[in-house]
Coordinates of C-alpha atoms in Angstrom, one line a residue:
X36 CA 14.7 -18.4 -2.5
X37 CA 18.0 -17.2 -2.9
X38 CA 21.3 -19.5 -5.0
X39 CA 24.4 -19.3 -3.4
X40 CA 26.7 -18.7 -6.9
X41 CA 30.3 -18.8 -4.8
X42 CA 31.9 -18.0 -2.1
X43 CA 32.4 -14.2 -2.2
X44 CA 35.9 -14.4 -1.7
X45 CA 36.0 -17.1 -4.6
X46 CA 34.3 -14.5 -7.0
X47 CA 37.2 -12.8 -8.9
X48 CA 38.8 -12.2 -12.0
X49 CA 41.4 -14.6 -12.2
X50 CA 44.3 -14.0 -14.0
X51 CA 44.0 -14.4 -18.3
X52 CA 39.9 -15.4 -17.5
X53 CA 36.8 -13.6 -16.6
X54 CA 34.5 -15.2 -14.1
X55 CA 30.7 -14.5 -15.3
X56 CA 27.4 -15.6 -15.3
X57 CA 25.9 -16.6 -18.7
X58 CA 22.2 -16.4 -19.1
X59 CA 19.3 -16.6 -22.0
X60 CA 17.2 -13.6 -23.2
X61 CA 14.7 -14.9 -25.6
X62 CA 17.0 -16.6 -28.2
X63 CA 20.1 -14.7 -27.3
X64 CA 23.1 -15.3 -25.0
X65 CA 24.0 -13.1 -22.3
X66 CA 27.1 -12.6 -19.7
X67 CA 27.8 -10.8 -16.7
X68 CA 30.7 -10.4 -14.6
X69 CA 30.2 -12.3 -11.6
X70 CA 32.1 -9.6 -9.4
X71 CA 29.0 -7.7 -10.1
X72 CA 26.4 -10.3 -9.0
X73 CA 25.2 -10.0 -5.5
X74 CA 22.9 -13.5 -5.7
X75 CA 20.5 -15.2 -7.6
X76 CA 16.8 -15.3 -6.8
X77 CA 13.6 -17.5 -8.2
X78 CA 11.2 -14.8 -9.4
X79 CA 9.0 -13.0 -6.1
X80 CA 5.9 -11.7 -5.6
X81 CA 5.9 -8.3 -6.6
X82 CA 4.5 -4.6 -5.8
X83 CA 3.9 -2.6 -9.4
X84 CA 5.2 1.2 -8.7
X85 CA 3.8 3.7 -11.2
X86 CA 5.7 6.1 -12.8
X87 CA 8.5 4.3 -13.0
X88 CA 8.8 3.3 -16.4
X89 CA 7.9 0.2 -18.6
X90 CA 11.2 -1.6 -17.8
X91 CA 10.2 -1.7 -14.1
X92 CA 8.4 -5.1 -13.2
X93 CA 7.9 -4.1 -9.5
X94 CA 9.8 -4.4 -6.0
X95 CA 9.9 -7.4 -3.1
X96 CA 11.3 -7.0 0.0
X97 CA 14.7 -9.5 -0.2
X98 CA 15.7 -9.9 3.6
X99 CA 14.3 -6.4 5.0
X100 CA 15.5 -4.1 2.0
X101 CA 13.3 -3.3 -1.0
X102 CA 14.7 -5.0 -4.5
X103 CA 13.7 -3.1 -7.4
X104 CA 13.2 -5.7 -10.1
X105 CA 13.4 -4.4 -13.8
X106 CA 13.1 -6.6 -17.1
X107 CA 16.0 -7.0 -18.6
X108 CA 14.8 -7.9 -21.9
X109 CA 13.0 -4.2 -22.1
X110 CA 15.7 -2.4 -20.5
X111 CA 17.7 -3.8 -24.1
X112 CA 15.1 -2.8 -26.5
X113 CA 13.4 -6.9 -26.7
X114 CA 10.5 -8.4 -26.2
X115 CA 10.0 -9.8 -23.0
X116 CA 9.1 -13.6 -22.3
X117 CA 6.8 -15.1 -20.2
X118 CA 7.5 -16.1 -16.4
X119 CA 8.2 -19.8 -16.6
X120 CA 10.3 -22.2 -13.6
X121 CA 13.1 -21.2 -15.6
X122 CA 13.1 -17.4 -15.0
X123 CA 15.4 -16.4 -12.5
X124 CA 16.6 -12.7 -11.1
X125 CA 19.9 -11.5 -11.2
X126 CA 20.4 -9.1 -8.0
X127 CA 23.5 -7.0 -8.9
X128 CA 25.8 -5.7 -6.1
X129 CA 25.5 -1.7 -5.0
X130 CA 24.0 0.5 -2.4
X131 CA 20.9 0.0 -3.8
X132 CA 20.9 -3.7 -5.3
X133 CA 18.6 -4.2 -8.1
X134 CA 17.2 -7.2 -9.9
X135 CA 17.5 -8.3 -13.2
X136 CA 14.7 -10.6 -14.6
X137 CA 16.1 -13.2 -17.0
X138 CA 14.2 -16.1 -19.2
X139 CA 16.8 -18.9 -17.8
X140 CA 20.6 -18.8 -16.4
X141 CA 22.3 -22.0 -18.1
X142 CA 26.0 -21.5 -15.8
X143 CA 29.0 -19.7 -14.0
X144 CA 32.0 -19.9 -16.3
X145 CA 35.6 -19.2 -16.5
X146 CA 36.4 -17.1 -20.1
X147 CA 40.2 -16.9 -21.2
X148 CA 41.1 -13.4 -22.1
X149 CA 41.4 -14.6 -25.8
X150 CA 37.5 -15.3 -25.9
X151 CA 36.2 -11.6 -24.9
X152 CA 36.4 -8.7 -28.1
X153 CA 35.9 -5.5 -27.0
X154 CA 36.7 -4.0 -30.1
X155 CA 33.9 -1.1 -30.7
X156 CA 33.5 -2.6 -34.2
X157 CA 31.1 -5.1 -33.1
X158 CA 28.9 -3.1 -31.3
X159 CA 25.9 -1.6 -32.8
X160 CA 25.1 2.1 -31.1
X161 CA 22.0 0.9 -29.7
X162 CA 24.3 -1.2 -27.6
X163 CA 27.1 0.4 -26.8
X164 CA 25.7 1.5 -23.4
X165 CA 25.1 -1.6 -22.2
X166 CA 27.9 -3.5 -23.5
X167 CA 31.8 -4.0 -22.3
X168 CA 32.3 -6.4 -25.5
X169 CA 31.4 -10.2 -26.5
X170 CA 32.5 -13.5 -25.9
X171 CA 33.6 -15.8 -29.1
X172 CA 32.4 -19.3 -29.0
X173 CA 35.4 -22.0 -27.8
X174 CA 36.6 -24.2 -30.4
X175 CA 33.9 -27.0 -29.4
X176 CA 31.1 -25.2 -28.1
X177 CA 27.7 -25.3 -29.7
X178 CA 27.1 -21.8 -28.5
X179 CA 27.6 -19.0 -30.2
X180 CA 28.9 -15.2 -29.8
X181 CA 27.6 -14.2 -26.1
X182 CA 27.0 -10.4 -25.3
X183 CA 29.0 -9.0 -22.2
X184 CA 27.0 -6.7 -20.6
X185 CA 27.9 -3.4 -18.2
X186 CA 26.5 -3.7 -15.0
X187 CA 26.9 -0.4 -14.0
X188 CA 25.6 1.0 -17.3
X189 CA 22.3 -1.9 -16.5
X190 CA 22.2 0.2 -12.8
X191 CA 21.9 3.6 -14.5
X192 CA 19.6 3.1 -17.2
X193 CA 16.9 1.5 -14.5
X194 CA 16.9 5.3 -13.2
X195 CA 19.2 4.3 -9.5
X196 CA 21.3 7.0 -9.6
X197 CA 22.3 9.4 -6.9
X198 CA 20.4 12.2 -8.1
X199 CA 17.3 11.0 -7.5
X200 CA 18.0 10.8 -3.2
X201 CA 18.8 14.2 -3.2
X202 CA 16.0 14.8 -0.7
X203 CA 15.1 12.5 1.9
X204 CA 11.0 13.0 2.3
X205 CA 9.8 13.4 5.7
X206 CA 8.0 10.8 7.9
X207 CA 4.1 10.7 8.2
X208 CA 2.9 13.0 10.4
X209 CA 5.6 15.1 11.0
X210 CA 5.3 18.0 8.7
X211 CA 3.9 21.2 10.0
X212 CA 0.2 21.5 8.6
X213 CA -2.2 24.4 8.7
X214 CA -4.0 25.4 11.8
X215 CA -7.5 23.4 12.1
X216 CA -10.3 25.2 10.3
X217 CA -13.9 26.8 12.0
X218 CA -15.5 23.4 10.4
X219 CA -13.0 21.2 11.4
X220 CA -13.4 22.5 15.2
X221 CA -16.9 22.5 15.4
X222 CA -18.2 20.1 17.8
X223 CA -21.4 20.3 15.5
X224 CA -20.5 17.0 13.5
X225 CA -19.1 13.9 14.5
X226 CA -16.1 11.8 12.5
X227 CA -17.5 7.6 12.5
X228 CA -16.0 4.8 11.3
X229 CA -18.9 2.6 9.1
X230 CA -18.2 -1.4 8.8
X231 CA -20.7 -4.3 7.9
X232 CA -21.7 -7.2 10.6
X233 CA -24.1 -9.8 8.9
X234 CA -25.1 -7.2 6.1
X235 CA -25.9 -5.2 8.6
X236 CA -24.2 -1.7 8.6
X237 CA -22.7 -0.3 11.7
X238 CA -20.5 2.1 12.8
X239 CA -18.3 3.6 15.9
X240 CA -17.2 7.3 16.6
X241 CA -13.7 7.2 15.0
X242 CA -12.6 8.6 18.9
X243 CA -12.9 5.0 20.2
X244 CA -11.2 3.3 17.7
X245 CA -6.9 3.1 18.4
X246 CA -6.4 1.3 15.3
X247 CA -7.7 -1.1 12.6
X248 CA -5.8 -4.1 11.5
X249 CA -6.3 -7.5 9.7
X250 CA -7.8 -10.4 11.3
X251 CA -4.9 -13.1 11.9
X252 CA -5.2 -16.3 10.6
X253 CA -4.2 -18.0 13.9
X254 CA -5.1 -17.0 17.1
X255 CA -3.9 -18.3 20.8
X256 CA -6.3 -19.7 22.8
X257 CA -7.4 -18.4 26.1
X258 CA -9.2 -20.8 28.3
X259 CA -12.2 -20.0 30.8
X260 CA -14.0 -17.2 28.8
X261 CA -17.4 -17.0 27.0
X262 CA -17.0 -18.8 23.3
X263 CA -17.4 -15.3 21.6
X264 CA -13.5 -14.6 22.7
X265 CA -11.9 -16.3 20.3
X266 CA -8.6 -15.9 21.6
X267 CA -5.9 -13.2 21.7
X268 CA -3.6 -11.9 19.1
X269 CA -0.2 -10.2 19.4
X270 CA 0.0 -6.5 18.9
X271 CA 3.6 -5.2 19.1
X272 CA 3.9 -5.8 22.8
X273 CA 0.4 -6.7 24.0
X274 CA -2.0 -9.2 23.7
X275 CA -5.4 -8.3 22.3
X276 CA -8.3 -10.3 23.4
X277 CA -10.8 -11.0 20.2
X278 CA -14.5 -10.8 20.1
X279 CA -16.2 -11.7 17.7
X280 CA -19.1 -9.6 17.3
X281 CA -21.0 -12.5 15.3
X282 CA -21.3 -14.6 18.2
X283 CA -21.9 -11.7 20.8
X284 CA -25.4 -11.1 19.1
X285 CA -26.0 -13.8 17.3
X286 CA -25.7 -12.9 14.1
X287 CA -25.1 -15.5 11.3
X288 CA -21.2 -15.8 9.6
X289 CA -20.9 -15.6 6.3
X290 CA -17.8 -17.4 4.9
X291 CA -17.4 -15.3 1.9
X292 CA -16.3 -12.1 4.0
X293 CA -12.9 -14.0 5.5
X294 CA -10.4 -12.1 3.1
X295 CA -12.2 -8.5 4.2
X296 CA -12.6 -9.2 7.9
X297 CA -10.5 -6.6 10.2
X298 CA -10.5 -6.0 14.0
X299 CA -11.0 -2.8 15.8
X300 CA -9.2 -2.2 18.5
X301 CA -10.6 -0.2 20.9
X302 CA -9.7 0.6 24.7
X303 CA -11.4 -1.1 27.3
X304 CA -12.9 1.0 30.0
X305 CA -12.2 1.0 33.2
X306 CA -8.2 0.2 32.7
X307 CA -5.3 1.9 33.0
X308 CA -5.4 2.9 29.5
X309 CA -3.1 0.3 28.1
X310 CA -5.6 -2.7 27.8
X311 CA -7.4 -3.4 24.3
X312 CA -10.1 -5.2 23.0
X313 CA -10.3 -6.3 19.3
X314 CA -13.8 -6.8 17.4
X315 CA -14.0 -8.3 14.9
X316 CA -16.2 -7.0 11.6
X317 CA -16.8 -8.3 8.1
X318 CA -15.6 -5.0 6.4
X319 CA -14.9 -1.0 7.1
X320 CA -17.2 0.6 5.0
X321 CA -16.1 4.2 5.3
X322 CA -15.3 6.9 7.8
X323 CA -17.1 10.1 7.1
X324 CA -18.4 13.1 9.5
X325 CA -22.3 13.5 9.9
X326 CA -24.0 16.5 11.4
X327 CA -25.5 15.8 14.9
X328 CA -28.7 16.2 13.2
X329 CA -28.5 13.0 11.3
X330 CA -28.5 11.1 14.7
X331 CA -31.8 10.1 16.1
X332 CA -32.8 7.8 19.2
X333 CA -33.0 3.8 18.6
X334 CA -36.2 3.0 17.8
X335 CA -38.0 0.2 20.2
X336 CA -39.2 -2.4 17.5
X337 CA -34.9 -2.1 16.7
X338 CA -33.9 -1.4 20.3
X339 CA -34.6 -5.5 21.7
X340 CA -33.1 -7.2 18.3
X341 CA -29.3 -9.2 18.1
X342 CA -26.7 -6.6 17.6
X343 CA -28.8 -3.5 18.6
X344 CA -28.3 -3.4 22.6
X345 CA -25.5 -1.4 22.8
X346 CA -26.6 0.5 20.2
X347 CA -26.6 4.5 21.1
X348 CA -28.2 6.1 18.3
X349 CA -29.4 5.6 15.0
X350 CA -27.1 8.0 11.9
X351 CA -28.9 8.8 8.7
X352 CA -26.8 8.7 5.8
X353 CA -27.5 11.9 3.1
X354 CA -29.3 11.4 0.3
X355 CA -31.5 8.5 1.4
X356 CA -28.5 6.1 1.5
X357 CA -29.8 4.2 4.8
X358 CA -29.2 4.1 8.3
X359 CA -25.9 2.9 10.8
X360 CA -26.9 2.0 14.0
X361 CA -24.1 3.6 16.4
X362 CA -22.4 1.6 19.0
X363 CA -20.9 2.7 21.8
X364 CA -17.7 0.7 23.0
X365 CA -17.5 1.8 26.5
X366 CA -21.2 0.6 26.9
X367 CA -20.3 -2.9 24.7
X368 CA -17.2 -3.5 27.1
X369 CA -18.5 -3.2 30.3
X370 CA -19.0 -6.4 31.2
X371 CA -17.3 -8.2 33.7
X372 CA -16.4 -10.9 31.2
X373 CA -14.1 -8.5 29.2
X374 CA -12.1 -7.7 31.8
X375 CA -11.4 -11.3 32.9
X376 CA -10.4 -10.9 29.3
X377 CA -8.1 -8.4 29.5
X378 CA -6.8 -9.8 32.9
X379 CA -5.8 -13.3 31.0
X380 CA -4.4 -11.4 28.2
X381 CA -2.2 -9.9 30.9
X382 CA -1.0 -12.7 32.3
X383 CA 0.5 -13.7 29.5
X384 CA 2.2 -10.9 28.1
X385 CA 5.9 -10.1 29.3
X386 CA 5.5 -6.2 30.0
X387 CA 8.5 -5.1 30.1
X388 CA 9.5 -1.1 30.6
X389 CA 11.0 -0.2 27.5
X390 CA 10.5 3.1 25.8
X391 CA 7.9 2.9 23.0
X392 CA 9.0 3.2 19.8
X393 CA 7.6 6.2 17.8
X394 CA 4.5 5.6 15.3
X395 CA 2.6 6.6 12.8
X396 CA -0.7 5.9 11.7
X397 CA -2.0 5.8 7.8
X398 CA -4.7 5.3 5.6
X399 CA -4.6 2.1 3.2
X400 CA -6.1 2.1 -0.2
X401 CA -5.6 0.0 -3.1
X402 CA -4.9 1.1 -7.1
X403 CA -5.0 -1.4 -9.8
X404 CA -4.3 -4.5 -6.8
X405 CA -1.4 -2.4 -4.9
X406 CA -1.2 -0.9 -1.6
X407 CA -0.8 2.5 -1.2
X408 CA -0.9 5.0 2.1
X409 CA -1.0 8.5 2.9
X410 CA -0.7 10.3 6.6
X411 CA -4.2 10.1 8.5
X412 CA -3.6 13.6 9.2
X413 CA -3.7 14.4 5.5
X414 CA -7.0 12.7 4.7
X415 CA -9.7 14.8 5.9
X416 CA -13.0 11.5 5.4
X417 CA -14.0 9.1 3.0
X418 CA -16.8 8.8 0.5
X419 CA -18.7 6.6 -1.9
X420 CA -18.2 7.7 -5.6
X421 CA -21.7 9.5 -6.5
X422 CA -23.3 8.2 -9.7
X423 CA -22.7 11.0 -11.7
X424 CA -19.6 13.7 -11.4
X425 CA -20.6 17.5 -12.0
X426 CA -18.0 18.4 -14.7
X427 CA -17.1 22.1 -15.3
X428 CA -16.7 23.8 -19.0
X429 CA -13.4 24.8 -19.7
X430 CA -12.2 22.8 -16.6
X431 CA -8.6 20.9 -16.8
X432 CA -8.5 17.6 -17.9
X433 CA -7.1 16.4 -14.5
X434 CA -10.3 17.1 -12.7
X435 CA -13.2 14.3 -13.2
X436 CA -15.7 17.1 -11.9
X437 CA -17.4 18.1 -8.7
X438 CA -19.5 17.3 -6.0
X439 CA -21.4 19.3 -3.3
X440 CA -20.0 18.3 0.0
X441 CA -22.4 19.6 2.5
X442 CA -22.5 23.0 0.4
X443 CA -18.9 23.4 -0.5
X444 CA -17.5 22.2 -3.7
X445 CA -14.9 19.6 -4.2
X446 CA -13.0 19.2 -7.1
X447 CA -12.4 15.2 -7.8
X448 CA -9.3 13.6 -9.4
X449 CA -8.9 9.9 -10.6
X450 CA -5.1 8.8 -9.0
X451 CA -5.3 6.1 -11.6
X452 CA -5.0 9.3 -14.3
X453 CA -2.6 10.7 -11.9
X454 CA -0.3 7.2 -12.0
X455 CA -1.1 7.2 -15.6
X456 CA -2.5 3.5 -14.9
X457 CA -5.7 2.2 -17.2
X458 CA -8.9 3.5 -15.7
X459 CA -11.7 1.5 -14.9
X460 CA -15.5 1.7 -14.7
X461 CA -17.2 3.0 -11.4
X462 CA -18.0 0.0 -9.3
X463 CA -19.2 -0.3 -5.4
X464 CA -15.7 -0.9 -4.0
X465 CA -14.5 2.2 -4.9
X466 CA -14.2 5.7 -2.5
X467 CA -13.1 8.7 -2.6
X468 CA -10.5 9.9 -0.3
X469 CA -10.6 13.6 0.8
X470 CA -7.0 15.2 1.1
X471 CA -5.9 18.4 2.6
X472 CA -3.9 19.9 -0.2
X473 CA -2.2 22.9 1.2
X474 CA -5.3 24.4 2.8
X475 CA -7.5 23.4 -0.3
X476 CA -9.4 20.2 0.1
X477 CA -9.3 17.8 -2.7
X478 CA -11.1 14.4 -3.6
X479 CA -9.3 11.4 -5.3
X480 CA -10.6 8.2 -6.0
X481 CA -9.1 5.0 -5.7
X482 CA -9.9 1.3 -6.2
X483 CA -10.5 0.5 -2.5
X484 CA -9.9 2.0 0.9
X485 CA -8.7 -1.1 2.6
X486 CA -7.6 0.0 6.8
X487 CA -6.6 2.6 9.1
X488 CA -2.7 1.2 9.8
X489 CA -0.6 1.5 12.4
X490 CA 3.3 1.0 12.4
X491 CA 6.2 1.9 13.4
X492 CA 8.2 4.9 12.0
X493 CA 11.6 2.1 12.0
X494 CA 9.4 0.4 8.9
X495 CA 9.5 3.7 6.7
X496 CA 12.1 3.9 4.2
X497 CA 13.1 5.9 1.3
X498 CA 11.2 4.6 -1.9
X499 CA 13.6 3.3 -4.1
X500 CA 14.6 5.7 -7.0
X501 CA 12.9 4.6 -10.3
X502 CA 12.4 7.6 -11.8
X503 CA 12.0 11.4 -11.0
X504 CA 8.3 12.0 -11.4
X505 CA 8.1 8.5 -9.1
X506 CA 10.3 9.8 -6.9
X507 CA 8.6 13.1 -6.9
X508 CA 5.1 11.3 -5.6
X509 CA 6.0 8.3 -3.9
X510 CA 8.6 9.0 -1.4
X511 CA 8.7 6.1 0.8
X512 CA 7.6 2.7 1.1
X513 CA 6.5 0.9 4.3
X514 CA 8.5 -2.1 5.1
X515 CA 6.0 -4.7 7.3
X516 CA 8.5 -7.9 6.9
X517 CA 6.8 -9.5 9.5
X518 CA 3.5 -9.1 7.2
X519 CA 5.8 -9.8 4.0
X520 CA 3.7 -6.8 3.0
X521 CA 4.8 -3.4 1.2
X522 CA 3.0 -0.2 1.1
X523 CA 3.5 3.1 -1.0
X524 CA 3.5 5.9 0.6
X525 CA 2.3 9.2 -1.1
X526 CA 3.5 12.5 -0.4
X527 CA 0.5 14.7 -0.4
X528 CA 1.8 17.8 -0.9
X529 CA 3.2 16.6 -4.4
X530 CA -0.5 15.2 -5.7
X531 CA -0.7 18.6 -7.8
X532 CA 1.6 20.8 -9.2
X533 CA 1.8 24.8 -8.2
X534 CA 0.2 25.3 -12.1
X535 CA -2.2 22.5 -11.6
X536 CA -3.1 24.3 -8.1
X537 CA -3.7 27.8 -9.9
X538 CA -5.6 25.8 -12.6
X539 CA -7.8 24.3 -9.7
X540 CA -8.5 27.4 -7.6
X541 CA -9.6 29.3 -11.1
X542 CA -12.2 26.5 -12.0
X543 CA -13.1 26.4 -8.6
X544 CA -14.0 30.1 -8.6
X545 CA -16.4 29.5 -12.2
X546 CA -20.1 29.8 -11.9
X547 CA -20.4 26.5 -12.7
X548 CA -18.8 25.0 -10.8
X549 CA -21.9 25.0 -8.1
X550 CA -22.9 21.5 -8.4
X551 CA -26.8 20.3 -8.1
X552 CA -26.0 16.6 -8.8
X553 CA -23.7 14.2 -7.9
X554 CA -23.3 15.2 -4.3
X555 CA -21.2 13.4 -2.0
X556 CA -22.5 9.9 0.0
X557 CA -20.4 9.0 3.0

């Protein structure tokens, strides 16, 4: 990935010539000192960050630290070309290296002192920023007049300066939040976690579920279990036996779900509490609280059928939006054959007595094909997007509209408004995640709500700083290098501003605001 330029010992100014790196922007010739250069990259895969301004391409994670990557053609005022296999990035040196996209780096060359003008005369103000000077062309050199740029002056207009980090943000989880609400400790409703199996739609009481994670693409093998185990996979310091849930009932696989599929990892009774079992699903659906009323008893034309025999109870969705058939996990995992599982898993697993690292868990969405995550303290459930959003008269433009929520009324905002990123029409995938906004509950939808996450609190860092309103929202980034994955983390607390919170409250208090239609699905 990366082009060793020199030696960094070699890279210096020697004396009467400049070292630097010359470089093509559109039709122009560019140079930069090479003392300034950290490396040079082909161009990553990378993770768009809104509010962050135009220049800003996205970041990639370069060895465990997060690159910013900027265009340096918009940065200057130019158009920016296309990526081609001759686009490189220039990482510049600094506590916070950033990356310079460029259309094509031609060499590193030596420049006499008699071939760089810094005289002010030849810079036009838009440039003077940016620029230390020029290079004149040598006596027999085709090229012409190259521009000299600043690195330092590059690094502060892309926004990385020090007053940005004023503030480090805190980690998930870890700020004080209000006391639990009367609703919140009622025992009268019950918080599930929906997923599909063979387009059928089940769920599990989110209780028994420690975690929700991606399906591996390669498993190890255990020997001597039933062919519905399909192996084990590697969770920090266990091994998880998987079941696939398809081949438990019988239950025809459909290819087209492989991208989607996740594992829940639930404990398996009867242990000491530290052995897992992972099943595997076609897709999480939602997770959403139902009354105790909406649960019924299995009925016994369903009760006999593949996939219904550990089925506890039936869970009517409002509004007519069908049925979950509720399993139980303790009654799925009884079997003898799951703990030989666990047993084998065992066996090969070094367990070693080391203190456990400190965790954190979060909900994962996705916004306009990014990752994003919030606390999953802070996000109260998740619903569907109703057909039709209640809006209020005289509301703010920041709120969609409303829906009833079993009889209160939740204002909803669109965080693709919020991150100023091109909305899009209502479609299936999309949800709408409820967030405890300093005591007031708040809906925003999003693109996706992808899995309930897991990690460590050594993968947070601070979010690179782009720009102060990104900074403001999106204070740290999770850092899953083994995953070569990135995550944005949002600061809840930030979402709406003390005005837009007054704003909220009064429309909230309107008349009107009492919704008959669109009310929530979960």
């Amino acid at each position: 990935m990366a082009t060793s330029l020199q030696p960094e010992a070699a890279v210096h100014e020697q004396a009467g010539s400049l070292q630097c790196l010359c470089f093509v922007l559109g039709k122009e010739k560019f140079a930069l000192p090479m003392a300034a250069i950290k490396e040079l990259i082909r161009v990553p895969e990378l993770i768009r960050v809104p509010l962050a301004g135009t220049h800003l391409l996205g970041v990639t994670n370069l060895r465990g630290i997060v690159l910013p990557v900027v265009s340096l053609a918009s940065l200057l005022g130019r158009e920016a070309g296309e990526q081609n296999t001759a686009s490189r990035v220039i990482v510049l040196k600094g506590d916070q290296p950033l990356g310079l996209w460029v259309d094509e780096v031609e060499a590193v060359e030596d420049f006499p002192q008699e071939r760089l003008d810094t005289s002010e005369a030849l810079q036009r103000d838009d440039q003077r920023r940016y620029l230390t000077g020029f290079i004149r062309p040598g006596k027999q050199s085709g090229v012409g007049v190259r521009r000299l740029l600043d690195a330092s002056a590059l690094v502060e207009a892309s926004c990385l300066h020090p007053e940005h980090q004023q503030d480090k943000p805190a980690t998930p989880g870890r700020s004080e939040r209000p006391a639990a609400t009367q609703e919140e400790a009622s025992a009268s409703s019950q918080l599930i976690l929906g997923f599909e199996l063979a387009d059928q739609d089940f769920a599990l009481p989110l209780q028994q579920v420690k975690e929700v994670v991606r399906l591996p693409e390669e498993l190890e093998p255990v020997t001597g279990l039933p062919g519905y185990i399909l192996g084990v996979m590697p969770l920090r310091n266990l091994l998880v036996p998987l079941v696939s849930l398809h081949r438990l009932y019988q239950l025809p696989e459909q290819t087209d779900t492989q991208q989607k599929r996740r594992v829940l990892v639930v404990p398996l009774a009867d242990r000491n509490g530290s052995s897992f079992i992972g099943l595997i699903v076609d897709a999480i659906t939602q997770v959403t609280s139902l009354p105790d009323r909406a649960f019924q008893v299995v009925p016994e034309l369903l009760a006999d059928l593949p996939g219904f025999q550990d089925v506890n109870a039936m869970a009517r969705l409002p509004d007519g939006q069908g049925l979950l058939a509720l399993l139980d996990s303790r009654k799925l995992l009884a079997g003898k054959q799951f703990q030989q599982a666990a047993e084998a898993a065992e066996q090969e697993t070094e367990m070693t007595q080391t203190a456990t690292e400190e965790e954190c868990q979060l909900v994962v969405f996705s916004l306009d094909d990014e990752e994003y995550g919030v606390a999953i303290e802070a996000a109260k459930e998740i619903l569907r997007v109703p057909e039709q959003l209640t809006r209020v008269p005289k509301s703010p433009e920041f709120i969609e509209g409303v829906i009833n929520l079993r009889g209160m009324v939740l204002p909803v905002m669109d965080l693709r408004r919020r991150f100023d990123l091109p909305l899009k029409e209502r479609d299936y995938r999309q949800r709408i995640i409820v967030l405890n906004l300093n005591g007031q509950r708040t809906g925003f939808i999003v693109d996706s709500v992808k899995e309930v996450l897991k990690i460590q609190t050594r993968q947070l860092e601070a979010a690179p700083p782009l720009s102060a309103e990104q900074m403001h929202l999106i204070t740290q980034m999770a850092n899953i290098t083994e995953q070569d994955r990135m995550i944005l983390l949002l600061d809840v607390g930030r979402l709406v501003s003390d005005q837009e919170a007054l704003e909220l409250s009064a429309t909230l208090e309107e008349p009107s605001a009492n919704p008959e239609k669109g009310t929530a699905q979960a």
